[in-house]
Coordinates of C-alpha atoms in Angstrom, one line a residue:
Chain A
X1 CA 27.1 -2.7 -16.8
X2 CA 29.5 -0.1 -15.4
X3 CA 32.2 -1.5 -13.2
X4 CA 31.8 -1.2 -9.4
X5 CA 33.7 1.7 -8.0
X6 CA 35.1 1.0 -4.6
X7 CA 34.8 4.0 -2.5
X8 CA 35.9 4.8 1.0
X9 CA 34.9 7.8 3.0
X10 CA 38.1 9.7 2.1
X11 CA 38.2 8.5 -1.5
X12 CA 38.1 10.4 -4.7
X13 CA 35.5 12.1 -6.6
X14 CA 32.8 10.0 -8.1
X15 CA 33.3 8.9 -11.6
X16 CA 30.4 10.1 -13.7
X17 CA 29.9 8.7 -17.1
X18 CA 29.6 11.3 -19.9
X19 CA 26.1 12.7 -20.0
X20 CA 23.7 10.2 -21.4
X21 CA 20.9 12.7 -22.1
X22 CA 20.2 12.3 -25.8
X23 CA 16.9 14.0 -26.8
X24 CA 14.0 15.2 -24.9
X25 CA 11.8 12.4 -26.1
X26 CA 14.4 9.7 -25.2
X27 CA 15.0 11.1 -21.7
X28 CA 17.6 10.2 -19.0
X29 CA 18.5 6.6 -18.4
X30 CA 20.1 6.9 -15.1
X31 CA 21.3 4.2 -12.6
X32 CA 22.7 4.6 -9.1
X33 CA 23.7 1.6 -7.0
X34 CA 24.9 2.0 -3.5
X35 CA 26.3 -0.6 -1.2
X36 CA 26.9 0.0 2.5
X37 CA 29.0 -2.2 4.8
X38 CA 30.4 -1.9 8.2
X39 CA 34.2 -1.6 8.3
X40 CA 36.2 -1.1 11.5
X41 CA 33.1 -0.3 13.5
X42 CA 31.9 2.3 11.0
X43 CA 29.3 2.0 8.3
X44 CA 30.7 3.1 5.0
X45 CA 29.6 3.5 1.4
X46 CA 31.6 0.5 0.2
X47 CA 30.5 0.5 -3.4
X48 CA 28.9 2.8 -5.9
X49 CA 28.1 2.5 -9.5
X50 CA 26.6 5.4 -11.3
X51 CA 25.4 6.1 -14.8
X52 CA 23.7 9.3 -15.7
X53 CA 22.8 12.3 -13.5
X54 CA 21.8 10.5 -10.2
X55 CA 24.5 11.0 -7.7
X56 CA 25.3 11.3 -4.0
X57 CA 27.2 13.7 -1.9
X58 CA 30.1 12.7 0.4
X59 CA 28.8 10.7 3.4
X60 CA 29.1 12.2 6.8
X61 CA 28.7 11.0 10.4
X62 CA 26.8 13.2 12.8
X63 CA 26.1 10.3 15.1
X64 CA 29.0 8.0 15.1
X65 CA 28.6 4.7 13.2
X66 CA 25.6 5.7 11.1
X67 CA 26.4 6.8 7.5
X68 CA 24.3 9.8 6.5
X69 CA 24.1 10.2 2.8
X70 CA 22.4 12.8 0.5
X71 CA 21.0 11.6 -2.8
X72 CA 20.9 14.1 -5.6
X73 CA 18.3 13.8 -8.4
X74 CA 18.9 15.1 -11.9
X75 CA 19.0 18.9 -11.8
X76 CA 15.7 20.3 -12.9
X77 CA 13.5 17.3 -12.2
X78 CA 12.2 14.3 -14.1
X79 CA 10.5 14.5 -17.5
X80 CA 8.6 12.1 -19.7
X81 CA 10.8 9.3 -21.0
X82 CA 13.2 9.5 -18.1
X83 CA 14.0 6.2 -16.4
X84 CA 15.8 6.4 -13.0
X85 CA 16.9 3.3 -11.2
X86 CA 18.1 3.5 -7.6
X87 CA 19.4 0.4 -5.9
X88 CA 20.6 0.5 -2.3
X89 CA 21.9 -2.4 -0.3
X90 CA 22.8 -2.4 3.4
X91 CA 24.8 -5.4 4.4
X92 CA 27.4 -6.7 6.9
X93 CA 25.9 -4.8 9.9
X94 CA 25.9 -1.5 8.2
X95 CA 23.6 1.3 9.4
X96 CA 22.7 3.9 6.8
X97 CA 20.4 6.9 6.5
X98 CA 19.6 8.4 3.2
X99 CA 17.8 11.7 2.5
X100 CA 17.6 14.2 -0.3
X101 CA 18.3 18.0 -0.1
X102 CA 15.1 18.9 -1.9
X103 CA 11.9 17.8 -3.4
X104 CA 11.8 15.6 -6.5
X105 CA 9.8 17.1 -9.3
X106 CA 8.0 15.1 -11.9
X107 CA 7.1 17.5 -14.7
X108 CA 4.1 17.7 -17.0
X109 CA 4.7 15.5 -20.0
X110 CA 2.9 14.5 -23.2
X111 CA 2.1 11.0 -22.0
X112 CA 5.5 9.5 -22.4
X113 CA 6.0 7.8 -19.0
X114 CA 8.6 9.0 -16.5
X115 CA 9.7 6.1 -14.4
X116 CA 11.6 5.9 -11.1
X117 CA 12.3 2.5 -9.6
X118 CA 13.9 2.2 -6.2
X119 CA 15.0 -1.1 -4.7
X120 CA 16.1 -1.0 -1.2
X121 CA 17.7 -4.2 0.1
X122 CA 18.6 -4.7 3.7
X123 CA 20.4 -7.9 4.8
X124 CA 20.5 -9.5 8.2
X125 CA 21.8 -7.4 11.1
X126 CA 21.8 -4.2 9.0
X127 CA 19.6 -1.2 8.9
X128 CA 18.4 1.4 6.5
X129 CA 16.6 4.7 7.1
X130 CA 15.1 6.2 3.9
X131 CA 13.8 9.7 4.2
X132 CA 13.7 11.4 0.8
X133 CA 11.9 14.8 0.7
X134 CA 8.6 14.9 -1.1
X135 CA 7.8 14.0 -4.6
X136 CA 5.9 16.6 -6.5
X137 CA 3.8 15.4 -9.4
X138 CA 3.0 18.4 -11.6
X139 CA -0.4 18.6 -13.3
X140 CA -0.3 16.6 -16.5
X141 CA 2.5 14.3 -15.6
X142 CA 2.5 10.6 -16.4
X143 CA 4.7 8.9 -13.9
X144 CA 5.3 5.5 -12.4
X145 CA 7.2 5.4 -9.1
X146 CA 8.1 2.0 -7.6
X147 CA 9.7 1.6 -4.2
X148 CA 10.4 -2.0 -3.2
X149 CA 11.9 -2.8 0.2
X150 CA 13.5 -6.2 0.3
X151 CA 14.3 -7.4 3.8
X152 CA 16.0 -10.4 5.4
X153 CA 14.8 -11.7 8.7
X154 CA 16.6 -9.4 11.1
X155 CA 17.0 -6.4 8.7
X156 CA 15.7 -3.2 10.2
X157 CA 14.0 -0.5 8.1
X158 CA 12.3 2.8 8.7
X159 CA 11.3 5.2 5.9
X160 CA 8.7 7.3 4.3
X161 CA 7.3 8.4 1.0
X162 CA 5.5 11.8 0.7
X163 CA 3.7 12.4 -2.5
X164 CA 2.1 15.7 -3.6
X165 CA -0.3 15.9 -6.4
X166 CA -0.2 19.3 -8.1
X167 CA 1.5 22.3 -6.4
X168 CA -0.9 23.4 -3.6
X169 CA 1.4 26.2 -2.6
X170 CA 1.1 27.7 -6.1
X171 CA -2.6 26.8 -6.2
X172 CA -2.0 24.5 -9.1
X173 CA -4.3 21.5 -8.8
X174 CA -3.7 18.1 -10.3
X175 CA -6.4 17.8 -12.9
X176 CA -5.0 15.6 -15.6
X177 CA -2.4 12.9 -16.0
X178 CA -1.6 9.7 -14.3
X179 CA 0.6 8.8 -11.3
X180 CA 1.0 5.2 -10.3
X181 CA 2.9 4.7 -7.1
X182 CA 3.8 1.4 -5.6
X183 CA 5.3 0.8 -2.2
X184 CA 6.1 -2.9 -1.5
X185 CA 7.8 -4.6 1.4
X186 CA 8.9 -8.2 1.3
X187 CA 10.7 -10.3 3.9
X188 CA 12.6 -13.3 2.7
X189 CA 10.7 -13.0 -0.5
X190 CA 7.2 -13.1 1.1
X191 CA 5.1 -10.0 0.6
X192 CA 4.4 -8.1 3.9
X193 CA 2.7 -5.0 2.4
X194 CA 1.7 -4.2 -1.2
X195 CA 0.5 -0.6 -1.3
X196 CA -0.4 1.0 -4.6
X197 CA -2.2 4.2 -5.5
X198 CA -3.2 5.0 -9.0
X199 CA -4.2 8.6 -9.6
X200 CA -5.9 9.1 -12.9
X201 CA -6.9 12.7 -13.6
X202 CA -8.6 14.1 -10.5
X203 CA -11.1 11.3 -9.6
X204 CA -9.1 9.9 -6.7
X205 CA -8.2 13.4 -5.4
X206 CA -11.9 14.2 -5.1
X207 CA -13.0 10.8 -3.8
X208 CA -13.9 10.9 0.0
X209 CA -12.5 7.4 0.4
X210 CA -9.2 8.1 -1.5
X211 CA -7.4 11.4 -1.2
X212 CA -10.6 13.2 0.0
X213 CA -9.5 16.6 -1.4
X214 CA -6.0 16.5 0.2
X215 CA -3.3 17.1 -2.3
X216 CA -0.5 15.5 -0.2
X217 CA -0.2 11.9 1.1
X218 CA 2.5 10.4 3.2
X219 CA 3.2 6.9 4.2
X220 CA 5.7 6.0 7.0
X221 CA 6.9 2.4 7.6
X222 CA 9.0 0.8 10.4
X223 CA 9.9 -2.8 11.0
X224 CA 10.2 -4.7 14.3
X225 CA 7.4 -2.7 16.0
X226 CA 5.6 -4.2 19.0
X227 CA 2.0 -3.4 20.0
X228 CA 3.4 -1.4 22.9
X229 CA 5.5 0.6 20.5
X230 CA 2.5 1.2 18.3
X231 CA 0.8 2.9 21.3
X232 CA 3.9 5.0 21.8
X233 CA 3.7 6.2 18.2
X234 CA 0.0 7.0 18.6
X235 CA 0.7 8.9 21.7
X236 CA 3.5 10.9 20.0
X237 CA 0.9 12.5 17.7
X238 CA -2.0 12.8 20.1
X239 CA -3.2 16.4 20.5
X240 CA -1.3 17.7 17.5
X241 CA -3.4 20.5 15.9
X242 CA -4.0 20.9 12.2
X243 CA -6.4 19.7 9.6
X244 CA -4.4 16.7 8.5
X245 CA -5.7 13.1 8.8
X246 CA -3.5 10.4 10.4
X247 CA -3.9 6.7 10.9
X248 CA -1.4 4.4 12.4
X249 CA -1.7 0.6 12.2
X250 CA 0.4 -2.5 12.8
X251 CA 0.6 -5.2 10.2
X252 CA 2.4 -8.1 11.9
X253 CA 5.5 -6.2 13.1
X254 CA 5.3 -3.5 10.4
X255 CA 4.1 -0.2 11.6
X256 CA 2.4 1.8 8.8
X257 CA 1.4 5.4 9.4
X258 CA -0.6 7.2 6.7
X259 CA -1.2 11.0 6.7
X260 CA -3.2 13.2 4.4
X261 CA -2.5 16.9 4.4
X262 CA -2.5 20.2 2.5
X263 CA 1.3 20.6 2.4
X264 CA 4.3 18.3 2.4
X265 CA 5.7 20.0 5.5
X266 CA 2.5 19.3 7.5
X267 CA 3.0 15.6 6.8
X268 CA 6.7 15.4 7.4
X269 CA 6.2 17.2 10.7
X270 CA 3.9 14.4 11.8
X271 CA 6.0 11.6 10.4
X272 CA 9.1 12.9 12.1
X273 CA 7.4 12.8 15.5
X274 CA 6.6 9.1 14.8
X275 CA 10.1 8.5 13.7
X276 CA 11.5 10.1 16.9
X277 CA 9.2 8.0 19.1
X278 CA 10.2 4.7 17.4
X279 CA 13.9 5.1 16.6
X280 CA 15.3 4.4 20.1
X281 CA 13.7 1.0 20.1
X282 CA 13.7 0.1 16.5
X283 CA 17.2 1.3 15.7
X284 CA 18.7 1.5 19.2
X285 CA 19.5 5.2 19.0
X286 CA 17.8 8.5 19.5
X287 CA 16.6 10.4 16.5
X288 CA 19.3 12.6 14.9
X289 CA 17.9 14.9 12.3
X290 CA 19.9 15.1 9.2
X291 CA 21.4 18.7 9.0
X292 CA 19.7 19.4 5.7
X293 CA 16.3 19.2 7.3
X294 CA 17.0 22.3 9.2
X295 CA 17.7 24.4 6.1
Chain B
X1 CA -31.0 -27.3 -16.4
X2 CA -31.3 -28.7 -12.9
X3 CA -27.5 -28.5 -12.6
X4 CA -27.5 -24.8 -13.3
X5 CA -30.4 -24.2 -11.0
X6 CA -28.6 -26.1 -8.3
X7 CA -25.4 -24.0 -8.8
X8 CA -27.4 -20.8 -8.6
X9 CA -28.9 -22.0 -5.3
X10 CA -25.4 -22.8 -4.1
X11 CA -24.3 -19.3 -5.0
X12 CA -27.2 -17.9 -3.0
X13 CA -26.1 -20.1 0.0
X14 CA -22.5 -18.8 -0.3
X15 CA -23.5 -15.1 -0.7
X16 CA -26.2 -15.1 2.0
X17 CA -25.9 -12.8 5.0
X18 CA -26.9 -15.9 7.1
X19 CA -23.6 -17.7 6.0
X20 CA -22.2 -18.2 9.5
X21 CA -18.8 -16.4 9.1
X22 CA -19.6 -13.3 11.1
X23 CA -19.3 -10.7 8.2
X24 CA -22.1 -8.7 9.9
X25 CA -19.7 -7.8 12.7
X26 CA -17.4 -5.7 10.5
X27 CA -17.9 -2.3 8.9
X28 CA -14.6 -1.9 6.9
X29 CA -13.9 1.8 7.8
X30 CA -17.6 2.7 7.4
X31 CA -18.2 3.2 11.1
X32 CA -15.3 5.6 11.4
X33 CA -16.4 7.4 8.1
X34 CA -19.9 7.9 9.5
X35 CA -18.6 8.8 13.0
X36 CA -16.3 11.5 11.5
X37 CA -19.2 13.0 9.5
X38 CA -18.0 12.0 6.0
X39 CA -21.1 9.9 5.4
X40 CA -24.2 11.6 6.7
X41 CA -26.9 10.5 4.2
X42 CA -27.7 8.0 1.5
X43 CA -26.2 10.2 -1.2
X44 CA -22.8 10.2 0.5
X45 CA -23.1 6.5 1.1
X46 CA -23.7 5.9 -2.6
X47 CA -20.5 7.9 -3.4
X48 CA -18.4 6.0 -0.8
X49 CA -19.6 2.6 -2.0
X50 CA -19.2 3.4 -5.7
X51 CA -15.6 4.6 -5.1
X52 CA -14.9 1.4 -3.0
X53 CA -16.1 -0.7 -5.9
X54 CA -14.4 1.3 -8.7
X55 CA -11.2 2.3 -7.1
X56 CA -10.5 -0.7 -4.9
X57 CA -12.5 -4.0 -5.4
X58 CA -12.2 -3.8 -9.2
X59 CA -8.4 -3.6 -9.0
X60 CA -7.6 -5.9 -6.0
X61 CA -10.3 -8.3 -4.9
X62 CA -11.8 -9.2 -8.2
X63 CA -8.6 -9.8 -10.3
X64 CA -7.3 -12.0 -7.5
X65 CA -10.7 -13.7 -7.2
X66 CA -10.3 -14.9 -10.8
X67 CA -6.8 -16.1 -10.3
X68 CA -7.7 -18.0 -7.1
X69 CA -10.7 -19.6 -8.8
X70 CA -8.4 -20.9 -11.6
X71 CA -5.8 -22.0 -9.2
X72 CA -8.4 -24.1 -7.3
X73 CA -9.6 -25.4 -10.7
X74 CA -6.0 -26.5 -11.4
X75 CA -5.7 -28.0 -7.9
X76 CA -2.6 -26.0 -7.4
X77 CA -2.4 -25.2 -3.7
X78 CA 1.0 -23.4 -4.1
X79 CA -0.5 -20.9 -6.5
X80 CA -3.6 -20.6 -4.2
X81 CA -1.4 -19.7 -1.3
X82 CA 0.7 -17.3 -3.3
X83 CA -2.4 -15.3 -4.3
X84 CA -3.7 -15.5 -0.8
X85 CA -0.5 -13.9 0.5
X86 CA -0.6 -11.2 -2.2
X87 CA -4.2 -10.4 -1.3
X88 CA -3.4 -10.4 2.4
X89 CA -0.5 -7.9 1.8
X90 CA -2.9 -5.5 0.0
X91 CA -5.1 -5.2 3.2
X92 CA -4.0 -1.7 4.5
X93 CA -4.7 -2.0 8.2
X94 CA -4.6 -4.5 11.0
X95 CA -8.4 -4.2 11.3
X96 CA -9.0 -5.0 7.6
X97 CA -6.5 -7.9 7.7
X98 CA -8.0 -9.4 10.9
X99 CA -11.5 -9.2 9.5
X100 CA -10.4 -11.0 6.3
X101 CA -8.6 -13.7 8.3
X102 CA -11.6 -14.2 10.7
X103 CA -14.0 -14.6 7.8
X104 CA -11.5 -16.8 5.9
X105 CA -11.0 -19.1 8.8
X106 CA -14.7 -19.3 9.6
X107 CA -15.5 -20.2 6.0
X108 CA -12.7 -22.8 6.0
X109 CA -14.2 -24.4 9.1
X110 CA -17.7 -24.4 7.6
X111 CA -16.5 -25.9 4.3
X112 CA -14.7 -28.6 6.2
X113 CA -17.9 -29.4 8.0
X114 CA -19.7 -29.4 4.6
X115 CA -17.1 -32.0 3.5
X116 CA -15.1 -29.9 1.1
X117 CA -11.9 -31.9 1.4
X118 CA -9.5 -29.1 0.5
X119 CA -10.7 -27.1 3.5
X120 CA -9.5 -29.7 5.9
X121 CA -5.9 -28.8 5.2
X122 CA -6.6 -25.1 5.7
X123 CA -8.9 -24.8 8.7
X124 CA -6.1 -24.1 11.2
X125 CA -4.3 -21.4 9.3
X126 CA -4.7 -17.9 10.6
X127 CA -3.6 -16.1 7.4
X128 CA -6.4 -17.1 5.0
X129 CA -8.4 -14.5 3.1
X130 CA -12.1 -14.9 2.7
X131 CA -11.9 -14.8 -1.1
X132 CA -9.5 -17.8 -1.0
X133 CA -12.2 -19.9 0.6
X134 CA -15.1 -18.4 -1.4
X135 CA -13.4 -19.4 -4.7
X136 CA -12.8 -22.9 -3.3
X137 CA -16.5 -23.3 -2.6
X138 CA -17.5 -21.8 -5.9
X139 CA -15.3 -24.3 -7.6
X140 CA -16.5 -27.3 -5.7
X141 CA -20.1 -26.3 -6.2
X142 CA -19.8 -25.8 -9.9
X143 CA -20.7 -22.1 -9.8
X144 CA -19.7 -20.2 -12.9
X145 CA -16.7 -18.0 -12.3
X146 CA -18.3 -14.7 -13.4
X147 CA -21.5 -15.5 -11.5
X148 CA -19.5 -16.3 -8.4
X149 CA -17.7 -13.0 -8.7
X150 CA -21.0 -11.1 -9.1
X151 CA -22.3 -12.9 -6.0
X152 CA -19.2 -12.1 -4.0
X153 CA -19.5 -8.4 -4.8
X154 CA -23.2 -8.4 -4.0
X155 CA -22.6 -10.0 -0.6
X156 CA -19.9 -7.3 0.1
X157 CA -22.3 -4.5 -0.9
X158 CA -25.3 -6.0 1.0
X159 CA -23.2 -6.2 4.1
X160 CA -21.9 -2.6 3.8
X161 CA -25.5 -1.3 3.4
X162 CA -26.7 -3.4 6.4
X163 CA -23.9 -1.7 8.4
X164 CA -24.9 1.8 7.1
X165 CA -28.6 1.2 8.0
X166 CA -27.5 0.8 11.6
X167 CA -24.9 3.5 11.7
X168 CA -26.0 6.5 9.6
X169 CA -28.8 5.6 10.4
X170 CA -30.8 5.0 7.3
X171 CA -34.3 3.5 6.8
X172 CA -34.5 0.0 5.4
X173 CA -36.1 1.5 2.2
X174 CA -33.3 4.0 1.8
X175 CA -30.8 1.2 2.1
X176 CA -32.7 -0.8 -0.6
X177 CA -32.7 2.3 -2.8
X178 CA -28.9 2.6 -2.6
X179 CA -28.6 -1.1 -3.3
X180 CA -30.9 -0.8 -6.3
X181 CA -28.8 2.1 -7.6
X182 CA -25.5 0.3 -7.3
X183 CA -26.5 -3.2 -8.5
X184 CA -26.4 -2.4 -12.2
X185 CA -22.8 -1.3 -11.8
X186 CA -21.6 -4.7 -10.5
X187 CA -21.7 -6.8 -13.8
X188 CA -19.7 -4.1 -15.5
X189 CA -17.1 -3.9 -12.8
X190 CA -16.7 -7.7 -12.7
X191 CA -16.4 -7.7 -16.5
X192 CA -13.8 -4.9 -16.5
X193 CA -11.8 -6.6 -13.8
X194 CA -11.3 -9.6 -16.0
X195 CA -9.1 -7.5 -18.2
X196 CA -6.7 -6.5 -15.4
X197 CA -3.2 -8.1 -15.9
X198 CA -1.0 -9.3 -13.1
X199 CA 1.2 -6.1 -13.2
X200 CA -1.8 -3.9 -12.9
X201 CA -3.3 -5.5 -9.8
X202 CA -3.3 -3.2 -6.8
X203 CA -5.1 -0.2 -5.4
X204 CA -5.6 1.5 -2.1
X205 CA -8.0 4.0 -0.6
X206 CA -5.9 6.3 1.6
X207 CA -8.7 8.0 3.5
X208 CA -10.5 4.7 4.1
X209 CA -7.2 3.2 5.4
X210 CA -6.7 6.1 7.7
X211 CA -10.3 5.8 9.0
X212 CA -9.9 2.1 9.5
X213 CA -6.7 2.6 11.5
X214 CA -8.5 5.3 13.6
X215 CA -11.4 2.8 14.1
X216 CA -8.9 0.4 15.8
X217 CA -8.8 2.9 18.7
X218 CA -12.3 4.4 18.4
X219 CA -13.7 4.7 21.9
X220 CA -17.3 3.5 21.4
X221 CA -18.1 1.4 18.4
X222 CA -20.8 -1.1 17.3
X223 CA -18.5 -3.0 14.9
X224 CA -15.5 -5.1 15.5
X225 CA -12.0 -4.0 14.9

């Protein structure tokens, strides 16, 4: 285990271990562990350990306390045999928002699984917002993507996952391969939502009950949502044009919005509207778009 | 032989549409799928139900069914409740979850009145899944695990077809034709689901989940949300 690198906002460059990429068949074994804490009224990236090509940019603060951080994936995407672990913990009243500057690409491989495992832990009185840009699963990829959100009682979370199968913009359809995505939320160890989608070749893409011919699927999640707030989220997207399909539901206090669309942007546009409608009440502040979204 | 005949009759009782749990009041996204024009005829209905069986029930309901059956057999209520919570967390919408809990609670009450002791401890919980109680009854009534699972899937399918007959609408004979076409698939699906390991449990149907969420606010509907 690499030693924990204390890191303050002003502090030094990240220490990156020597490249661990050995051969194509062996793939990257990358880890990134981020710990957020509140210090002197400001949420800071208090610890970081890193091994391999996963890294973050310097945090910045466009809205006071909240720490905005950009996560960078290995340059050139994820290939068969790669194993990427991302662990994020928000503790001690920290408020953090993580996004990525671009899409994550999972390339065609010969059947050697590419794995990405993301564990997002939020402790009491802390919050995490998780808005990575879309995952693109190339035709022929074999990928397993797990996102587990582990919450304590008063931990607040909002986030999304947007998955695109094939590259619709390039007219490349997802015809073969396997993508197994899991999205799990627990509170105090109890499962609140276990969502899993297995795409094997193009069966599910064609199925009218599954992806129904839409290549992109987004899921948005928010905690601490009341039935009144659910109505607000539904109102926020009423009358929006377009051929996407959206459904918003409330599971106990967890709002889940699902959206099928032709393009990732079509989905993120809808999910951002929901985020904007919910953020003032769930997080106690108005939506502040990360600068990178505008580029 | 009389014992096996009796357990067959018990399975018929448990799977019957007249079991007073209120399953007939729910459509599981079907009403919304029909309303939005996705299911217009018996051909589209056959595709929808086949996909629900192959892409969902086989990977979620059935593997958990077996685990619950064994947990009741071992009289391990902790394990029963763990699988109940896992099954509950797989239900994608409030509507699907409420349906499962209504049916689960109704069956718990019924089993209590039929003197199934274990149901007495459960009949006030509002987070029970229907399969949790179905497997309890199957255990107590000495119904073979695979037969019970086949019966469970049959009762689900029969209920969906009954809903489609009202909604599409379809003739009774057309409904029976769809049922006849799909019945031969059930034993295979049950058999295949026995091979699914803990780590492989889980599946969802995005469009069905979206339609079910839309159904929660559908203006005029025959079926409950």
